[in-house]
Amino acid sequence: MYRKISIVCRPLKGHAKHLIPIDGVPMLLRVVRALAASRVRHVVCVLRASDADGARLLQACDVRLAHPAVPEEGRAASIRAGIGALPGDAA
């Protein structure tokens, strides 16, 4: 069963998009819960070290938390941090 969702997209520069609630649940928590309910064995969440709100949301979740070494490098730094946080048996 699919549910139709209408979303109005606006630039949210400077806002924590991952904390925006969808049906009352922050987007970050919704995604992590969906991954936990799937066949995914390892979940790594990359957040800036200063993101206390995001880290607080993940405290009760079975995820590895990683931080980009140089956040100003953007997405590439996040990908490096995420890959580096994976356990050795991750495929």
Coordinates of C-alpha atoms in Angstrom, one line a residue:
M1 CA 0.0 0.0 0.0
Y2 CA 1.3 3.4 -1.0
R3 CA 0.5 6.7 0.6
K4 CA 0.6 9.8 -1.5
I5 CA 2.7 12.5 0.1
S6 CA 2.9 16.1 -1.2
I7 CA 6.0 18.0 -0.3
V8 CA 6.7 21.6 -1.0
C9 CA 10.5 21.9 -1.4
R10 CA 12.1 25.1 -0.4
P11 CA 15.8 25.9 0.2
L12 CA 16.6 25.3 3.8
K13 CA 20.1 26.7 3.9
G14 CA 21.3 26.9 7.4
H15 CA 18.6 24.6 8.8
A16 CA 19.0 21.1 10.0
K17 CA 17.0 19.3 7.3
H18 CA 17.5 15.9 9.0
L19 CA 15.6 17.1 12.1
I20 CA 12.5 18.2 10.2
P21 CA 9.6 16.1 11.4
I22 CA 7.5 13.9 9.0
D23 CA 4.3 12.8 10.6
G24 CA 5.8 13.9 13.9
V25 CA 9.1 11.9 13.6
P26 CA 12.4 13.6 12.7
M27 CA 13.5 12.6 9.2
L28 CA 16.8 11.2 10.5
L29 CA 15.1 8.9 13.0
R30 CA 12.6 7.8 10.3
V31 CA 15.4 6.7 8.0
V32 CA 17.4 4.9 10.7
R33 CA 14.3 3.0 11.8
A34 CA 13.5 2.0 8.2
L35 CA 17.1 0.7 7.7
A36 CA 17.0 -1.2 11.0
A37 CA 13.8 -2.9 9.9
S38 CA 15.5 -3.9 6.6
R39 CA 18.2 -6.5 5.9
V40 CA 20.9 -3.9 6.3
R41 CA 23.5 -5.2 8.9
H42 CA 25.5 -2.1 9.6
V43 CA 24.2 1.5 9.8
V44 CA 26.6 4.4 9.9
C45 CA 25.3 7.9 10.4
V46 CA 27.7 10.7 9.6
L47 CA 27.0 13.9 11.5
R48 CA 29.1 17.0 12.2
A49 CA 30.6 16.8 15.6
S50 CA 28.6 19.9 16.6
D51 CA 25.3 18.2 15.8
A52 CA 24.2 17.5 19.4
D53 CA 20.5 17.2 18.4
G54 CA 21.2 14.6 15.7
A55 CA 23.5 12.6 18.0
R56 CA 20.8 12.7 20.8
L57 CA 18.2 11.3 18.4
L58 CA 20.5 8.3 17.6
Q59 CA 21.4 7.4 21.2
A60 CA 18.7 4.7 21.4
C61 CA 19.4 3.4 17.9
D62 CA 21.8 0.6 16.9
V63 CA 24.0 2.8 14.6
R64 CA 27.6 3.8 14.4
L65 CA 28.1 7.5 14.6
A66 CA 30.9 9.0 12.5
H67 CA 32.1 12.6 12.0
P68 CA 33.8 14.0 8.9
A69 CA 37.4 15.0 9.6
V70 CA 37.0 18.2 7.6
P71 CA 33.3 19.0 7.3
E72 CA 34.1 21.9 5.0
E73 CA 35.1 19.4 2.3
G74 CA 31.4 18.5 2.0
R75 CA 29.9 15.3 0.9
A76 CA 33.2 13.6 0.1
A77 CA 34.4 14.0 3.7
S78 CA 31.1 12.5 4.9
I79 CA 31.5 9.5 2.6
R80 CA 35.1 9.0 3.7
A81 CA 34.0 9.1 7.4
G82 CA 31.1 6.7 6.8
I83 CA 33.3 4.1 4.9
G84 CA 36.0 4.4 7.6
A85 CA 33.4 3.7 10.3
L86 CA 32.2 0.4 8.8
P87 CA 33.3 -2.8 10.4
G88 CA 35.8 -5.0 8.6
D89 CA 33.2 -7.6 7.6
A90 CA 30.9 -5.0 5.9
A91 CA 30.4 -5.7 2.2

